[in-house]
Amino acid sequence: MTTYEGFSTGMNHGTDFFMLFFYGIGALIAGVLLFVLLRSLYIWNKNNHSPRVTEEAEVYTKRQDFSTFMNRGRNVHFGSYHSIYVRYFVVFKTQNSGTVKLRVSSDDFDMLREGEKGQLTFQGTRFLGFEK
């Protein structure tokens, strides 16, 4: 490190490491967010360009995917809390497409019963409806 009239012209190694770490974590977070955004746009575009298909199908199985988040607050009045995020999936058996796994809303998930037969309408990986 060189000095010029009593002032430092370089940073010490601790500050260099901190800045590298800080910008590295920021770049990693930005990269993950960009990846998620581009993947979502790709799937949305692919579904929009897929044909709408309506065919005879049977509700084969239903599944739920749970994600739990916990926050241990330091505030005495609020304490800690849990957040649960649930995604609902239904697998349909069709004659033409084989098995089709689609994400559905909680209302559709509750209305469908395993073994039911009807007309399934979907577009790519997007569930559009099921009529018994």
CSV table of N, CA and C in Angstrom, one decimal:
chain,number,residue,atom,x,y,z
A,1,MET,N,0.9,-1.2,0.0
A,1,MET,CA,0.0,0.0,0.0
A,1,MET,C,0.9,1.2,0.0
A,2,THR,N,0.7,2.1,-0.9
A,2,THR,CA,1.5,3.3,-1.0
A,2,THR,C,0.7,4.5,-0.4
A,3,THR,N,1.5,5.5,0.1
A,3,THR,CA,0.8,6.7,0.6
A,3,THR,C,1.2,7.9,-0.1
A,4,TYR,N,0.4,8.9,-0.1
A,4,TYR,CA,0.6,10.2,-0.8
A,4,TYR,C,0.2,11.2,0.2
A,5,GLU,N,1.2,11.9,0.7
A,5,GLU,CA,1.0,13.0,1.7
A,5,GLU,C,0.1,12.5,2.9
A,6,GLY,N,0.4,11.3,3.4
A,6,GLY,CA,-0.3,10.9,4.6
A,6,GLY,C,-1.6,10.2,4.3
A,7,PHE,N,-2.0,10.1,3.0
A,7,PHE,CA,-3.3,9.4,2.7
A,7,PHE,C,-3.0,8.1,2.0
A,8,SER,N,-3.8,7.1,2.3
A,8,SER,CA,-3.6,5.7,1.7
A,8,SER,C,-4.2,5.7,0.3
A,9,THR,N,-3.5,5.1,-0.6
A,9,THR,CA,-4.0,5.1,-2.0
A,9,THR,C,-4.6,3.7,-2.4
A,10,GLY,N,-4.5,2.8,-1.4
A,10,GLY,CA,-5.1,1.4,-1.7
A,10,GLY,C,-5.9,1.0,-0.5
A,11,MET,N,-6.6,-0.1,-0.7
A,11,MET,CA,-7.4,-0.7,0.4
A,11,MET,C,-6.6,-1.8,1.1
A,12,ASN,N,-6.9,-2.1,2.3
A,12,ASN,CA,-6.2,-3.2,2.9
A,12,ASN,C,-6.9,-4.5,2.5
A,13,HIS,N,-6.4,-5.6,2.9
A,13,HIS,CA,-6.9,-6.9,2.4
A,13,HIS,C,-8.3,-7.2,3.0
A,14,GLY,N,-8.5,-6.8,4.3
A,14,GLY,CA,-9.9,-7.1,4.9
A,14,GLY,C,-11.0,-6.4,4.1
A,15,THR,N,-10.7,-5.1,3.7
A,15,THR,CA,-11.7,-4.4,2.9
A,15,THR,C,-11.9,-5.0,1.6
A,16,ASP,N,-10.8,-5.4,0.9
A,16,ASP,CA,-10.9,-6.0,-0.4
A,16,ASP,C,-11.8,-7.3,-0.3
A,17,PHE,N,-11.5,-8.1,0.7
A,17,PHE,CA,-12.3,-9.4,0.8
A,17,PHE,C,-13.8,-9.0,1.0
A,18,PHE,N,-14.1,-8.1,1.9
A,18,PHE,CA,-15.4,-7.7,2.2
A,18,PHE,C,-16.1,-7.2,0.9
A,19,MET,N,-15.5,-6.4,0.2
A,19,MET,CA,-16.1,-5.8,-1.1
A,19,MET,C,-16.4,-7.0,-2.1
A,20,LEU,N,-15.4,-7.9,-2.2
A,20,LEU,CA,-15.5,-9.0,-3.1
A,20,LEU,C,-16.7,-9.9,-2.7
A,21,PHE,N,-16.8,-10.2,-1.4
A,21,PHE,CA,-17.8,-11.0,-0.8
A,21,PHE,C,-19.2,-10.3,-1.0
A,22,PHE,N,-19.3,-9.0,-0.7
A,22,PHE,CA,-20.5,-8.2,-0.8
A,22,PHE,C,-21.0,-8.2,-2.3
A,23,TYR,N,-20.1,-7.9,-3.2
A,23,TYR,CA,-20.6,-7.9,-4.6
A,23,TYR,C,-20.8,-9.3,-5.2
A,24,GLY,N,-20.1,-10.3,-4.7
A,24,GLY,CA,-20.3,-11.6,-5.1
A,24,GLY,C,-21.7,-12.1,-4.7
A,25,ILE,N,-22.1,-11.9,-3.4
A,25,ILE,CA,-23.4,-12.3,-3.0
A,25,ILE,C,-24.5,-11.5,-3.7
A,26,GLY,N,-24.3,-10.2,-4.0
A,26,GLY,CA,-25.2,-9.4,-4.7
A,26,GLY,C,-25.4,-10.0,-6.1
A,27,ALA,N,-24.3,-10.3,-6.8
A,27,ALA,CA,-24.4,-10.9,-8.1
A,27,ALA,C,-25.0,-12.2,-8.2
A,28,LEU,N,-24.8,-13.1,-7.1
A,28,LEU,CA,-25.4,-14.4,-7.0
A,28,LEU,C,-26.9,-14.2,-6.9
A,29,ILE,N,-27.4,-13.3,-6.0
A,29,ILE,CA,-28.8,-13.1,-5.8
A,29,ILE,C,-29.5,-12.6,-7.1
A,30,ALA,N,-28.8,-11.6,-7.7
A,30,ALA,CA,-29.3,-11.1,-9.0
A,30,ALA,C,-29.4,-12.2,-10.1
A,31,GLY,N,-28.4,-13.0,-10.1
A,31,GLY,CA,-28.4,-14.1,-11.1
A,31,GLY,C,-29.5,-15.1,-10.9
A,32,VAL,N,-29.8,-15.5,-9.6
A,32,VAL,CA,-30.9,-16.4,-9.3
A,32,VAL,C,-32.2,-15.7,-9.7
A,33,LEU,N,-32.4,-14.5,-9.3
A,33,LEU,CA,-33.7,-13.8,-9.7
A,33,LEU,C,-33.9,-13.7,-11.2
A,34,LEU,N,-32.8,-13.4,-11.9
A,34,LEU,CA,-32.9,-13.4,-13.3
A,34,LEU,C,-33.2,-14.7,-13.9
A,35,PHE,N,-32.6,-15.8,-13.4
A,35,PHE,CA,-32.9,-17.1,-13.9
A,35,PHE,C,-34.4,-17.5,-13.6
A,36,VAL,N,-34.9,-17.2,-12.4
A,36,VAL,CA,-36.3,-17.5,-12.1
A,36,VAL,C,-37.2,-16.7,-13.0
A,37,LEU,N,-36.9,-15.5,-13.3
A,37,LEU,CA,-37.7,-14.6,-14.1
A,37,LEU,C,-37.7,-15.2,-15.6
A,38,LEU,N,-36.6,-15.5,-16.1
A,38,LEU,CA,-36.5,-16.0,-17.5
A,38,LEU,C,-37.1,-17.3,-17.6
A,39,ARG,N,-37.0,-18.2,-16.6
A,39,ARG,CA,-37.6,-19.5,-16.7
A,39,ARG,C,-39.1,-19.4,-16.7
A,40,SER,N,-39.7,-18.5,-15.8
A,40,SER,CA,-41.1,-18.2,-15.8
A,40,SER,C,-41.6,-17.7,-17.1
A,41,LEU,N,-40.9,-16.8,-17.7
A,41,LEU,CA,-41.3,-16.2,-19.0
A,41,LEU,C,-41.3,-17.3,-20.1
A,42,TYR,N,-40.3,-18.2,-20.0
A,42,TYR,CA,-40.2,-19.3,-21.0
A,42,TYR,C,-41.4,-20.2,-20.9
A,43,ILE,N,-41.7,-20.6,-19.7
A,43,ILE,CA,-42.8,-21.5,-19.5
A,43,ILE,C,-44.1,-20.9,-19.9
A,44,TRP,N,-44.3,-19.6,-19.5
A,44,TRP,CA,-45.5,-18.9,-19.9
A,44,TRP,C,-45.7,-18.8,-21.4
A,45,ASN,N,-44.6,-18.5,-22.1
A,45,ASN,CA,-44.6,-18.4,-23.6
A,45,ASN,C,-44.8,-19.7,-24.2
A,46,LYS,N,-44.2,-20.8,-23.7
A,46,LYS,CA,-44.4,-22.1,-24.2
A,46,LYS,C,-45.8,-22.6,-24.1
A,47,ASN,N,-46.4,-22.3,-22.9
A,47,ASN,CA,-47.8,-22.6,-22.7
A,47,ASN,C,-48.7,-21.9,-23.6
A,48,ASN,N,-48.5,-20.6,-23.9
A,48,ASN,CA,-49.3,-19.8,-24.8
A,48,ASN,C,-49.2,-20.3,-26.2
A,49,HIS,N,-48.1,-20.8,-26.6
A,49,HIS,CA,-48.0,-21.3,-28.0
A,49,HIS,C,-48.3,-22.8,-28.1
A,50,SER,N,-48.7,-23.5,-27.0
A,50,SER,CA,-49.2,-24.8,-27.1
A,50,SER,C,-50.7,-24.9,-27.4
A,51,PRO,N,-51.1,-25.9,-28.1
A,51,PRO,CA,-52.5,-26.0,-28.5
A,51,PRO,C,-53.4,-26.3,-27.2
A,52,ARG,N,-54.6,-25.8,-27.2
A,52,ARG,CA,-55.5,-26.2,-26.2
A,52,ARG,C,-56.0,-27.6,-26.5
A,53,VAL,N,-55.9,-28.5,-25.5
A,53,VAL,CA,-56.3,-29.9,-25.7
A,53,VAL,C,-57.5,-30.2,-24.8
A,54,THR,N,-58.5,-30.8,-25.4
A,54,THR,CA,-59.6,-31.4,-24.6
A,54,THR,C,-59.7,-32.8,-24.9
A,55,GLU,N,-59.6,-33.7,-23.9
A,55,GLU,CA,-59.7,-35.1,-24.1
A,55,GLU,C,-60.3,-35.8,-22.9
A,56,GLU,N,-60.7,-37.0,-23.1
A,56,GLU,CA,-61.3,-37.9,-22.0
A,56,GLU,C,-60.1,-38.2,-21.1
A,57,ALA,N,-60.3,-38.0,-19.8
A,57,ALA,CA,-59.3,-38.3,-18.8
A,57,ALA,C,-59.9,-38.8,-17.5
A,58,GLU,N,-59.0,-39.4,-16.7
A,58,GLU,CA,-59.4,-39.9,-15.4
A,58,GLU,C,-58.4,-39.3,-14.4
A,59,VAL,N,-59.0,-38.8,-13.2
A,59,VAL,CA,-58.1,-38.3,-12.2
A,59,VAL,C,-57.4,-39.5,-11.6
A,60,TYR,N,-56.1,-39.5,-11.8
A,60,TYR,CA,-55.3,-40.7,-11.3
A,60,TYR,C,-54.9,-40.5,-9.9
A,61,THR,N,-54.3,-39.3,-9.6
A,61,THR,CA,-53.8,-39.1,-8.2
A,61,THR,C,-53.7,-37.6,-7.9
A,62,LYS,N,-53.8,-37.2,-6.7
A,62,LYS,CA,-53.7,-35.8,-6.2
A,62,LYS,C,-52.5,-35.7,-5.3
A,63,ARG,N,-51.8,-34.6,-5.4
A,63,ARG,CA,-50.6,-34.4,-4.5
A,63,ARG,C,-50.6,-32.9,-4.0
A,64,GLN,N,-50.1,-32.7,-2.8
A,64,GLN,CA,-49.8,-31.4,-2.3
A,64,GLN,C,-48.3,-31.2,-2.0
A,65,ASP,N,-47.8,-30.0,-2.3
A,65,ASP,CA,-46.4,-29.7,-2.0
A,65,ASP,C,-46.4,-28.6,-1.0
A,66,PHE,N,-45.8,-28.8,0.2
A,66,PHE,CA,-45.8,-27.8,1.2
A,66,PHE,C,-44.4,-27.2,1.3
A,67,SER,N,-44.4,-25.9,1.5
A,67,SER,CA,-43.2,-25.2,1.9
A,67,SER,C,-43.5,-24.4,3.1
A,68,THR,N,-42.6,-24.5,4.1
A,68,THR,CA,-42.8,-23.9,5.4
A,68,THR,C,-41.7,-22.8,5.6
A,69,PHE,N,-42.1,-21.7,6.1
A,69,PHE,CA,-41.2,-20.6,6.4
A,69,PHE,C,-41.4,-20.2,7.9
A,70,MET,N,-40.4,-20.1,8.6
A,70,MET,CA,-40.5,-19.7,10.0
A,70,MET,C,-39.7,-18.4,10.3
A,71,ASN,N,-40.3,-17.5,11.0
A,71,ASN,CA,-39.7,-16.3,11.4
A,71,ASN,C,-39.7,-16.2,13.0
A,72,ARG,N,-38.6,-16.2,13.6
A,72,ARG,CA,-38.5,-16.1,15.0
A,72,ARG,C,-38.3,-14.6,15.4
A,73,GLY,N,-39.4,-13.9,15.5
A,73,GLY,CA,-39.3,-12.5,15.8
A,73,GLY,C,-38.8,-12.2,17.2
A,74,ARG,N,-38.1,-11.1,17.4
A,74,ARG,CA,-37.6,-10.7,18.7
A,74,ARG,C,-38.6,-9.8,19.4
A,75,ASN,N,-39.6,-9.5,18.8
A,75,ASN,CA,-40.6,-8.6,19.4
A,75,ASN,C,-41.5,-9.4,20.4
A,76,VAL,N,-41.6,-9.0,21.6
A,76,VAL,CA,-42.3,-9.8,22.6
A,76,VAL,C,-43.8,-9.9,22.3
A,77,HIS,N,-44.3,-8.9,21.7
A,77,HIS,CA,-45.8,-8.9,21.4
A,77,HIS,C,-46.2,-9.8,20.3
A,78,PHE,N,-45.3,-10.0,19.3
A,78,PHE,CA,-45.7,-10.8,18.2
A,78,PHE,C,-45.0,-12.2,18.2
A,79,GLY,N,-43.9,-12.3,18.8
A,79,GLY,CA,-43.2,-13.7,18.9
A,79,GLY,C,-42.9,-14.2,17.5
A,80,SER,N,-42.9,-15.5,17.4
A,80,SER,CA,-42.6,-16.1,16.1
A,80,SER,C,-43.8,-16.6,15.4
A,81,TYR,N,-43.7,-16.8,14.1
A,81,TYR,CA,-44.8,-17.3,13.3
A,81,TYR,C,-44.3,-18.2,12.2
A,82,HIS,N,-45.2,-19.0,11.7
A,82,HIS,CA,-45.0,-19.9,10.6
A,82,HIS,C,-45.8,-19.4,9.4
A,83,SER,N,-45.2,-19.6,8.2
A,83,SER,CA,-45.9,-19.3,7.0
A,83,SER,C,-45.9,-20.6,6.2
A,84,ILE,N,-47.0,-21.1,5.7
A,84,ILE,CA,-47.1,-22.3,4.9
A,84,ILE,C,-47.6,-22.0,3.5
A,85,TYR,N,-46.8,-22.4,2.5
A,85,TYR,CA,-47.2,-22.2,1.1
A,85,TYR,C,-47.5,-23.6,0.5
A,86,VAL,N,-48.7,-23.7,0.0
A,86,VAL,CA,-49.1,-25.0,-0.5
A,86,VAL,C,-49.3,-24.9,-2.0
A,87,ARG,N,-48.8,-25.9,-2.8
A,87,ARG,CA,-49.1,-26.0,-4.2
A,87,ARG,C,-49.8,-27.3,-4.4
A,88,TYR,N,-50.8,-27.3,-5.3
A,88,TYR,CA,-51.7,-28.5,-5.6
A,88,TYR,C,-51.4,-29.0,-7.0
A,89,PHE,N,-51.2,-30.3,-7.1
A,89,PHE,CA,-51.0,-31.0,-8.3
A,89,PHE,C,-52.0,-32.1,-8.5
A,90,VAL,N,-52.4,-32.4,-9.7
A,90,VAL,CA,-53.3,-33.5,-10.1
A,90,VAL,C,-52.7,-34.2,-11.3
A,91,VAL,N,-52.6,-35.5,-11.2
A,91,VAL,CA,-52.1,-36.3,-12.3
A,91,VAL,C,-53.4,-37.0,-13.0
A,92,PHE,N,-53.5,-36.7,-14.3
A,92,PHE,CA,-54.6,-37.3,-15.0
A,92,PHE,C,-54.1,-38.3,-16.0
A,93,LYS,N,-54.9,-39.4,-16.2
A,93,LYS,CA,-54.6,-40.4,-17.2
A,93,LYS,C,-55.4,-40.2,-18.4
A,94,THR,N,-54.8,-40.0,-19.5
A,94,THR,CA,-55.5,-39.8,-20.8
A,94,THR,C,-55.2,-40.9,-21.8
A,95,GLN,N,-56.0,-41.1,-22.8
A,95,GLN,CA,-55.7,-42.1,-23.8
A,95,GLN,C,-54.7,-41.5,-24.8
A,96,ASN,N,-54.7,-40.3,-25.1
A,96,ASN,CA,-53.8,-39.7,-26.2
A,96,ASN,C,-52.5,-39.2,-25.6
A,97,SER,N,-52.5,-38.5,-24.4
A,97,SER,CA,-51.3,-37.9,-23.9
A,97,SER,C,-50.7,-38.7,-22.8
A,98,GLY,N,-51.2,-39.9,-22.4
A,98,GLY,CA,-50.6,-40.6,-21.3
A,98,GLY,C,-51.0,-40.0,-20.0
A,99,THR,N,-50.0,-39.9,-19.1
A,99,THR,CA,-50.3,-39.2,-17.9
A,99,THR,C,-49.8,-37.7,-18.0
A,100,VAL,N,-50.7,-36.9,-17.4
A,100,VAL,CA,-50.4,-35.4,-17.4
A,100,VAL,C,-50.5,-34.9,-16.0
A,101,LYS,N,-49.4,-34.3,-15.6
A,101,LYS,CA,-49.4,-33.7,-14.2
A,101,LYS,C,-49.5,-32.2,-14.4
A,102,LEU,N,-50.6,-31.7,-13.7
A,102,LEU,CA,-50.9,-30.3,-13.8
A,102,LEU,C,-51.1,-29.6,-12.5
A,103,ARG,N,-50.6,-28.4,-12.4
A,103,ARG,CA,-50.8,-27.6,-11.1
A,103,ARG,C,-52.2,-27.0,-11.2
A,104,VAL,N,-53.0,-27.1,-10.1
A,104,VAL,CA,-54.3,-26.7,-10.0
A,104,VAL,C,-54.5,-25.8,-8.8
A,105,SER,N,-55.6,-25.0,-8.8
A,105,SER,CA,-56.0,-24.2,-7.7
A,105,SER,C,-56.5,-25.1,-6.5
A,106,SER,N,-56.5,-24.5,-5.3
A,106,SER,CA,-57.0,-25.3,-4.2
A,106,SER,C,-58.5,-25.6,-4.3
A,107,ASP,N,-59.3,-24.8,-5.0
A,107,ASP,CA,-60.7,-25.1,-5.2
A,107,ASP,C,-60.8,-26.2,-6.2
A,108,ASP,N,-60.1,-26.2,-7.3
A,108,ASP,CA,-60.1,-27.4,-8.2
A,108,ASP,C,-59.6,-28.6,-7.5
A,109,PHE,N,-58.6,-28.5,-6.7
A,109,PHE,CA,-58.1,-29.7,-6.0
A,109,PHE,C,-59.1,-30.3,-5.1
A,110,ASP,N,-59.9,-29.5,-4.4
A,110,ASP,CA,-60.9,-30.0,-3.5
A,110,ASP,C,-62.1,-30.6,-4.2
A,111,MET,N,-62.4,-30.1,-5.4
A,111,MET,CA,-63.5,-30.6,-6.2
A,111,MET,C,-63.2,-32.0,-6.9
A,112,LEU,N,-62.0,-32.2,-7.2
A,112,LEU,CA,-61.6,-33.4,-8.0
A,112,LEU,C,-61.5,-34.6,-7.0
A,113,ARG,N,-61.9,-35.8,-7.5
A,113,ARG,CA,-61.8,-37.0,-6.7
A,113,ARG,C,-61.0,-38.0,-7.5
A,114,GLU,N,-60.1,-38.8,-6.9
A,114,GLU,CA,-59.4,-39.8,-7.6
A,114,GLU,C,-60.4,-40.8,-8.2
A,115,GLY,N,-60.1,-41.2,-9.4
A,115,GLY,CA,-61.0,-42.2,-10.1
A,115,GLY,C,-62.1,-41.5,-10.9
A,116,GLU,N,-62.3,-40.2,-10.8
A,116,GLU,CA,-63.4,-39.6,-11.6
A,116,GLU,C,-63.0,-39.5,-13.0
A,117,LYS,N,-63.9,-39.6,-13.9
A,117,LYS,CA,-63.7,-39.5,-15.3
A,117,LYS,C,-64.4,-38.3,-15.9
A,118,GLY,N,-63.8,-37.7,-16.9
A,118,GLY,CA,-64.5,-36.5,-17.5
A,118,GLY,C,-63.6,-35.9,-18.6
A,119,GLN,N,-63.9,-34.7,-19.0
A,119,GLN,CA,-63.2,-34.0,-20.1
A,119,GLN,C,-62.2,-33.1,-19.5
A,120,LEU,N,-60.9,-33.4,-19.7
A,120,LEU,CA,-59.8,-32.5,-19.3
A,120,LEU,C,-59.4,-31.5,-20.4
A,121,THR,N,-59.3,-30.3,-20.0
A,121,THR,CA,-58.8,-29.2,-20.9
A,121,THR,C,-57.6,-28.6,-20.3
A,122,PHE,N,-56.5,-28.6,-21.1
A,122,PHE,CA,-55.2,-28.1,-20.7
A,122,PHE,C,-54.5,-27.5,-21.9
A,123,GLN,N,-53.5,-26.6,-21.6
A,123,GLN,CA,-52.7,-26.0,-22.6
A,123,GLN,C,-51.3,-26.0,-22.1
A,124,GLY,N,-50.5,-26.9,-22.7
A,124,GLY,CA,-49.1,-27.1,-22.2
A,124,GLY,C,-49.1,-27.7,-20.8
A,125,THR,N,-48.6,-26.9,-19.8
A,125,THR,CA,-48.7,-27.3,-18.4
A,125,THR,C,-49.7,-26.6,-17.6
A,126,ARG,N,-50.6,-25.9,-18.3
A,126,ARG,CA,-51.6,-25.0,-17.7
A,126,ARG,C,-52.9,-25.8,-17.7
A,127,PHE,N,-53.5,-26.0,-16.5
A,127,PHE,CA,-54.8,-26.6,-16.3
A,127,PHE,C,-55.9,-25.6,-16.6
A,128,LEU,N,-56.8,-26.0,-17.5
A,128,LEU,CA,-57.9,-25.1,-17.9
A,128,LEU,C,-59.2,-25.5,-17.4
A,129,GLY,N,-59.4,-26.8,-17.1
A,129,GLY,CA,-60.7,-27.2,-16.6
A,129,GLY,C,-60.9,-28.7,-16.7
A,130,PHE,N,-61.8,-29.2,-15.9
A,130,PHE,CA,-62.2,-30.6,-15.9
A,130,PHE,C,-63.7,-30.7,-15.7
A,131,GLU,N,-64.4,-31.3,-16.7
A,131,GLU,CA,-65.9,-31.4,-16.6
A,131,GLU,C,-66.2,-32.9,-16.5
A,132,LYS,N,-67.0,-33.2,-15.4
A,132,LYS,CA,-67.3,-34.6,-15.2
A,132,LYS,C,-68.5,-35.1,-16.1
